[in-house]
Amino acid sequence: MSKTNSTPAETTGDIFTAISTTQPSTTLYSRLASKVPIPSSVTASGAIQTNNFWGNVTLGDQNSYIYTHPYVVWKSTVTDYFGLAVSHQDASKRVYGENNDHGAPSYFYSAAGNMSLVLGSSDFDNDCSISLTNLKKMSIDITLSSSNAGSLTASVLQGMGMVSAVYNDLIPEIHSNIGIASVSGDTAPKAGIDKYKIVLNDGSTWLMYVTLTDNQTCSFALKDSNHIIGSNSINGCYIQVCCGDFSDYDTAAGCYPTACTLSANVDGSVGTYAFNYTTVGSGTTPLIYALPHHVDSFTSTTSGKKSNASLNDTVHGTMVGYLTNIFEMSEQLPTSLNMAPWSAISGFTTPSYSTDELNAIRAAATLDIANDVASLSNLNSMYYSGKILDKFAYVLYVLYYVLADEDSTKSFLSSMKTAMERFTGNTQIYPLCYETNWGGICSTGGMSTGDSSVDFGNAYYNDHHFHYGYHLHAAAIISKIDQIVGDGTWVTKNKDWINNLVRDVANPNEADTYFPVFRNFDFFIGHSFAHGITIYADGKDEESSSEDYNFAYAMKIWAQVIGDTNMENRANLMLAISSRSIGTYMLYQTNNTSMISQYIGNYVSGIKFENKIAHTTYFGTNEEYIHGIHMLPITPASSLIRSPTFVKEEWENFLKNIIDNVTDGWKGVLMLNVALYDPATAYNFFNGSSYSSNYLDDGMTKTWSLTYCAGVNN
C-alpha cells in the first residue's frame, strides 16, 4: 500500500491575477544594477522583458534582428538603405548542415540579413535614430526619426501579416538590397488605399499598400534597381508591405494590429486562451499568421477565418494567415497531474507497488537519506544546487507517500529544511539580489564582474526557469510534507521567497511592476526562451525543453500546496500548450508533418533558436547529451510532453544503439526515460545486478528512479 495525494478541483475565472504587487524584500535581497544598461532610447516604466522576441532591439546598437514569424525586421544602418528592414526567405533558401549520425542535417537556418524591403525615407541618413515605446509582452512600437525631418513608427507583433509603418512628415522611400525587378500599380482594394506589386530579383513578389489620409496624395515610382521613391512628403499616412501575391491581403489592407492581450478561462479540464489584437486603420480585420500548433488548437471562433495566404517560417514549418482580430485556442488541461508518478501509457490509472518493489525502494531510500543534503547543496550555482535539493525532495515524497515511513519522513524533513533554508535565507555562496535595471531576481555570481559565464549567465537572465524550477518544486514538497508531519509553519515563513521565484519567471499581470510579464514563456511560440540580455543574431533560444516544462510542473505543485487555483490553472495551461508546441517543434515523431521533413530524423531539435535549429548542445556534441538534455529531470509531467509513441520511436530507432557506450550519469537519464514507454525494462535496469551509482545524473536518485518506474508499470 502507499499513500496518495488528492487533486484539487479546477474552477473558472480570471487566471491572470497578480501573485503580488509588493516589492521583494529590501532586507533579504540587495539591490544591484546589471552591467547591461537600458538604452536611453527606451521609454518604459517598471520591469522590462529580457527573454522576449523583440529583446535584440533593446541591446547593443539596437540594430539586430527581431523574428516576428514569418518576417524578420530590424533597423538598417546600411548607407542608402536606412530604415526598418523587412526580410522573408522562402524554404528553398534555407541553409542545411552536413548529415549527422541520424542521417539528417546537423542544423538548418534562414539567411535573416537579406533586406527584401526596407521601409525608409529619403530624409533618413546616418543620424537616423531609434526609439522604443509601449514595450509589452506581445508587442513593441519602434520609431525611426530623421535628424532634420519627421519619423516613422511601426508596431511589431509576432504573426503580423503585414509590416506596417506610419509616416509623419517624411518622403517615403522603399529600398531592397536584393534588387527590384519591377514595380507596378495594381487595382486599389479600397477607397483611399493604393496598391503596388513589387517583384524582386530573387523571384519573390511583395505587395505594398499605401493608406493616404486627409486627402493627401503620393505616387511611387522606381528610382533605380534598388529603390522606390515617393513623390512627396506624407503625414499620418501608413505603408504596409507583405510577402506573396495573395488576394486576401486586399481584405486586410488598411488595418493592422498595434497590441495584443492574452486572456484565458478554465472550465473543468478545458482551458481556452486567446490573443486579442487591438487594431487601427481603415478596416476592422487584420491578417495574422498562425503557427501549425495554433491551427491545430483553434476553436470555431477562429478556424473559420482562414485566408488564402501562407508563408514558410524560419523554423516552424508553414504559417497560415487568418483574417481575424482574435486567435482563440483550446487545450485539454492536465488536471489529474499531481506529485505522484503519472504516465500517458494506455491503461495507467494510479501508481501501485508490489512488496518486492517497496523493499527495493526502501533499500535505496535508506542509502539516499544518509546523505548530508545541506553540504551537498552548498554550491556556487543556483542550477546545480537546485538539482541537488530537488532530487532529495523526491526522496522525501517517497518516504511519506510511497513507503509510509513517518519516522524517516520527519527526520529527513528536518534535513531538507536545513538545506533549503540556506537559500530561503539567501546565505548561499552567491546570494540572490534584486536587479534594478531590468527588474528581476538574479544570482550575484558574475553580477559585479560582468562575467556572463557564471552559473550559465543567471545574472544575465539566462535560464531562470531552468534554475528556479528545481528550487520551486523542492520547496513545494517540503511545504506539503511539513503541513502533514511537521508543525505546518514552513510554508508561511517561506512563501514570499518562493513566490518571488514564480514572479520572476511567470508573473501573470502588469500590475506587478517589479517583474516583466511571463519572462520566459512565450505564449505565441508555445514554449519558453532561455536566453537573456545578450544579443544572438539568430534570436532567443532554448536547449532543454524538459527543464522548461519542469518549471510549469513545479509551479503547478506549489500552487496546489498553497491553494492558489489561478496559479495552478496557469501552470496547467502552460503545460498543455508546451505539450503541443514542444511535440511539434522540438520533439519529432516520424509522422510530424509540420516541421521541416529533412530534420525530423534527428528526433530532437537540439538547440532551437528563432531562426535556426542545431542538433547539438552548448556543452558538447555527444548524442546522449543532445537527447538527454530534453529528458531530464524525469518527473510526473514528463509523459505529458514526451509521449510513449515518441519515446519508443526515439529509443528503438536510435538510442538503444548507443546506450552501451554511455557509462556516466547520462546512462541513467536515458534509461529512466525508457520508463515513459517501457517501465518494466527501466525498472529492471535500476534494480538489476549491472546497475552502478555511476549511472546516476547529479539530479537523480535510485529511490525516485525505482519509484517512478514501478509506479507507472501497471
XYZ file of C-alpha atoms in Angstrom, residues 55-297:
243
model
C 14.739 41.594 -26.995
C 17.544 42.158 -29.523
C 16.310 45.679 -30.264
C 16.893 46.709 -26.642
C 20.527 45.600 -26.678
C 23.814 46.864 -28.055
C 23.466 49.114 -31.096
C 19.755 48.154 -31.304
C 20.039 47.044 -34.916
C 19.905 43.278 -34.547
C 17.071 41.073 -35.754
C 13.540 40.700 -34.400
C 11.843 37.481 -35.504
C 8.126 38.108 -35.810
C 7.306 34.909 -37.720
C 7.101 34.796 -40.653
C 9.016 38.082 -41.089
C 12.305 39.357 -39.744
C 12.604 43.084 -39.016
C 15.470 45.281 -37.854
C 16.888 48.773 -38.061
C 19.064 49.006 -41.151
C 22.122 51.233 -40.763
C 23.479 50.482 -44.246
C 24.086 53.581 -46.327
C 21.315 54.090 -48.913
C 19.180 51.531 -47.049
C 18.360 53.368 -43.814
C 15.036 52.393 -42.295
C 13.097 49.434 -40.973
C 14.344 46.394 -42.886
C 11.976 43.510 -43.598
C 13.007 40.042 -44.712
C 11.281 36.869 -45.674
C 13.106 33.898 -47.129
C 11.377 31.004 -48.815
C 12.090 27.425 -47.730
C 14.166 26.875 -50.860
C 16.733 29.318 -49.484
C 17.310 27.539 -46.173
C 20.866 26.502 -45.400
C 21.441 22.947 -44.161
C 24.393 21.413 -42.355
C 26.005 18.127 -43.258
C 24.140 14.970 -42.315
C 24.947 13.511 -38.910
C 24.655 10.054 -37.328
C 20.871 10.249 -37.719
C 21.213 10.721 -41.460
C 19.611 14.140 -41.005
C 21.040 17.669 -41.296
C 23.024 18.719 -38.243
C 21.423 22.173 -38.439
C 19.410 24.480 -40.646
C 18.755 28.206 -40.720
C 17.427 31.027 -42.867
C 19.559 33.884 -44.117
C 17.997 36.605 -41.999
C 20.045 39.567 -43.181
C 18.772 39.832 -46.737
C 16.828 43.070 -46.944
C 13.800 42.119 -49.025
C 12.312 45.554 -48.484
C 13.208 48.473 -46.247
C 10.592 50.938 -45.088
C 12.713 54.033 -45.332
C 12.776 57.658 -46.368
C 14.943 59.941 -48.472
C 15.050 62.072 -45.308
C 16.955 59.372 -43.415
C 20.736 59.494 -43.161
C 23.468 58.332 -40.779
C 21.782 60.252 -37.979
C 18.548 58.238 -38.218
C 17.734 57.428 -34.597
C 15.627 54.739 -32.948
C 13.258 54.954 -30.008
C 11.167 52.261 -28.352
C 7.804 52.761 -26.666
C 4.888 50.629 -25.471
C 7.116 47.712 -24.517
C 4.644 44.875 -23.939
C 4.993 41.115 -23.779
C 3.435 40.632 -27.214
C 4.223 43.921 -28.962
C 6.568 46.885 -29.180
C 6.487 50.199 -31.026
C 9.635 51.167 -32.924
C 10.131 54.727 -34.138
C 12.873 55.768 -36.553
C 13.456 59.510 -36.721
C 15.230 61.754 -39.183
C 17.620 64.321 -37.812
C 16.016 67.108 -39.868
C 12.542 65.894 -40.831
C 9.950 63.527 -39.414
C 9.678 59.904 -38.318
C 8.022 56.565 -38.956
C 6.554 54.271 -36.318
C 5.903 50.545 -36.626
C 4.039 48.326 -34.188
C 5.857 44.996 -34.174
C 3.996 41.825 -33.185
C 4.504 38.125 -33.697
C 2.433 36.771 -36.554
C 1.684 40.155 -38.126
C 0.623 39.569 -41.715
C 1.949 42.898 -42.914
C 4.738 45.105 -41.674
C 3.072 48.493 -41.251
C 4.641 51.888 -40.611
C 3.013 55.257 -40.021
C 4.893 58.046 -41.786
C 4.972 61.516 -40.237
C 6.479 64.362 -42.289
C 8.729 62.106 -44.365
C 9.255 61.479 -48.048
C 8.816 57.685 -48.234
C 11.443 55.597 -49.959
C 11.367 51.806 -50.168
C 14.695 50.018 -50.583
C 15.761 46.465 -51.437
C 19.308 45.127 -51.396
C 18.041 42.029 -53.185
C 17.158 44.246 -56.101
C 13.853 45.242 -57.653
C 12.931 43.636 -60.954
C 9.696 45.590 -61.337
C 7.146 47.726 -59.535
C 3.679 48.373 -60.848
C 0.455 49.903 -59.645
C -2.356 47.438 -59.007
C -6.101 47.712 -58.516
C -6.893 49.629 -55.348
C -8.544 47.258 -52.836
C -10.453 50.051 -51.072
C -11.031 53.760 -51.343
C -8.075 55.711 -50.076
C -5.646 52.795 -50.359
C -3.171 52.493 -53.228
C -1.693 49.122 -54.096
C 1.639 48.263 -55.713
C 3.094 44.942 -56.771
C 6.862 44.584 -56.346
C 8.843 41.732 -57.879
C 12.360 41.252 -56.512
C 15.384 39.800 -58.252
C 15.114 36.614 -56.187
C 11.725 35.940 -57.788
C 9.665 36.816 -54.723
C 6.584 39.006 -55.028
C 5.688 41.610 -52.441
C 2.634 43.805 -52.169
C 2.702 47.341 -50.850
C -0.402 49.155 -49.639
C -0.367 52.917 -49.063
C -3.191 54.387 -46.997
C -3.413 58.129 -47.564
C -5.272 60.324 -45.097
C -6.693 63.869 -45.152
C -6.908 63.996 -48.963
C -3.153 63.594 -49.320
C -1.626 62.106 -52.448
C 1.659 60.344 -53.081
C 2.707 58.304 -56.076
C 5.544 55.809 -56.138
C 7.963 55.002 -58.933
C 11.136 53.026 -59.442
C 14.094 55.293 -58.686
C 16.680 52.675 -59.620
C 17.081 48.913 -59.326
C 17.235 49.091 -55.513
C 14.908 51.951 -54.591
C 11.271 53.043 -54.963
C 10.684 56.705 -54.223
C 7.562 58.547 -53.168
C 6.670 61.776 -54.941
C 6.322 63.926 -51.825
C 6.268 64.044 -48.047
C 3.301 62.463 -46.276
C 1.974 62.880 -42.747
C -0.161 60.461 -40.749
C -0.277 58.039 -43.684
C 0.865 54.457 -43.461
C 2.596 51.966 -45.698
C 2.171 48.213 -45.400
C 4.308 45.561 -47.064
C 3.725 41.828 -47.197
C 5.282 38.874 -48.983
C 3.297 36.895 -51.548
C 0.566 37.735 -54.009
C -2.469 36.595 -52.044
C -5.850 38.156 -52.741
C -6.824 38.096 -49.065
C -4.159 40.697 -48.374
C -6.568 43.109 -50.099
C -9.198 42.345 -47.473
C -6.816 43.187 -44.639
C -5.215 46.218 -46.285
C -5.585 49.390 -44.246
C -5.912 47.535 -40.938
C -3.072 46.402 -38.725
C -2.548 45.323 -35.089
C -0.841 47.625 -32.619
C -1.021 45.474 -29.500
C -2.113 42.076 -28.258
C -3.502 40.992 -24.912
C -3.701 37.474 -23.543
C -6.868 36.122 -21.959
C -7.901 32.696 -20.737
C -10.608 30.857 -18.888
C -10.876 27.367 -17.478
C -13.970 25.179 -17.477
C -13.304 21.886 -15.756
C -10.378 20.315 -17.562
C -10.643 22.519 -20.663
C -8.613 25.685 -20.962
C -9.425 28.277 -23.606
C -6.935 31.032 -24.253
C -6.901 33.862 -26.759
C -4.716 36.516 -28.339
C -6.845 39.644 -28.592
C -5.492 42.132 -31.115
C -6.003 45.873 -30.843
C -6.159 47.279 -34.361
C -6.164 50.628 -36.106
C -6.727 51.738 -39.673
C -9.434 51.916 -42.264
C -10.553 48.308 -41.835
C -11.587 46.167 -38.892
C -9.881 42.873 -39.659
C -6.125 42.385 -39.910
C -4.394 39.331 -41.344
C -2.462 37.410 -38.679
C -0.252 34.426 -39.440
C -0.734 31.329 -37.301
C 1.832 28.668 -36.465
C 0.950 24.989 -37.003
C 0.261 24.364 -33.319
C -2.159 27.304 -33.259
C -4.074 25.903 -36.200
C -4.344 22.505 -34.529
C -5.934 24.013 -31.426
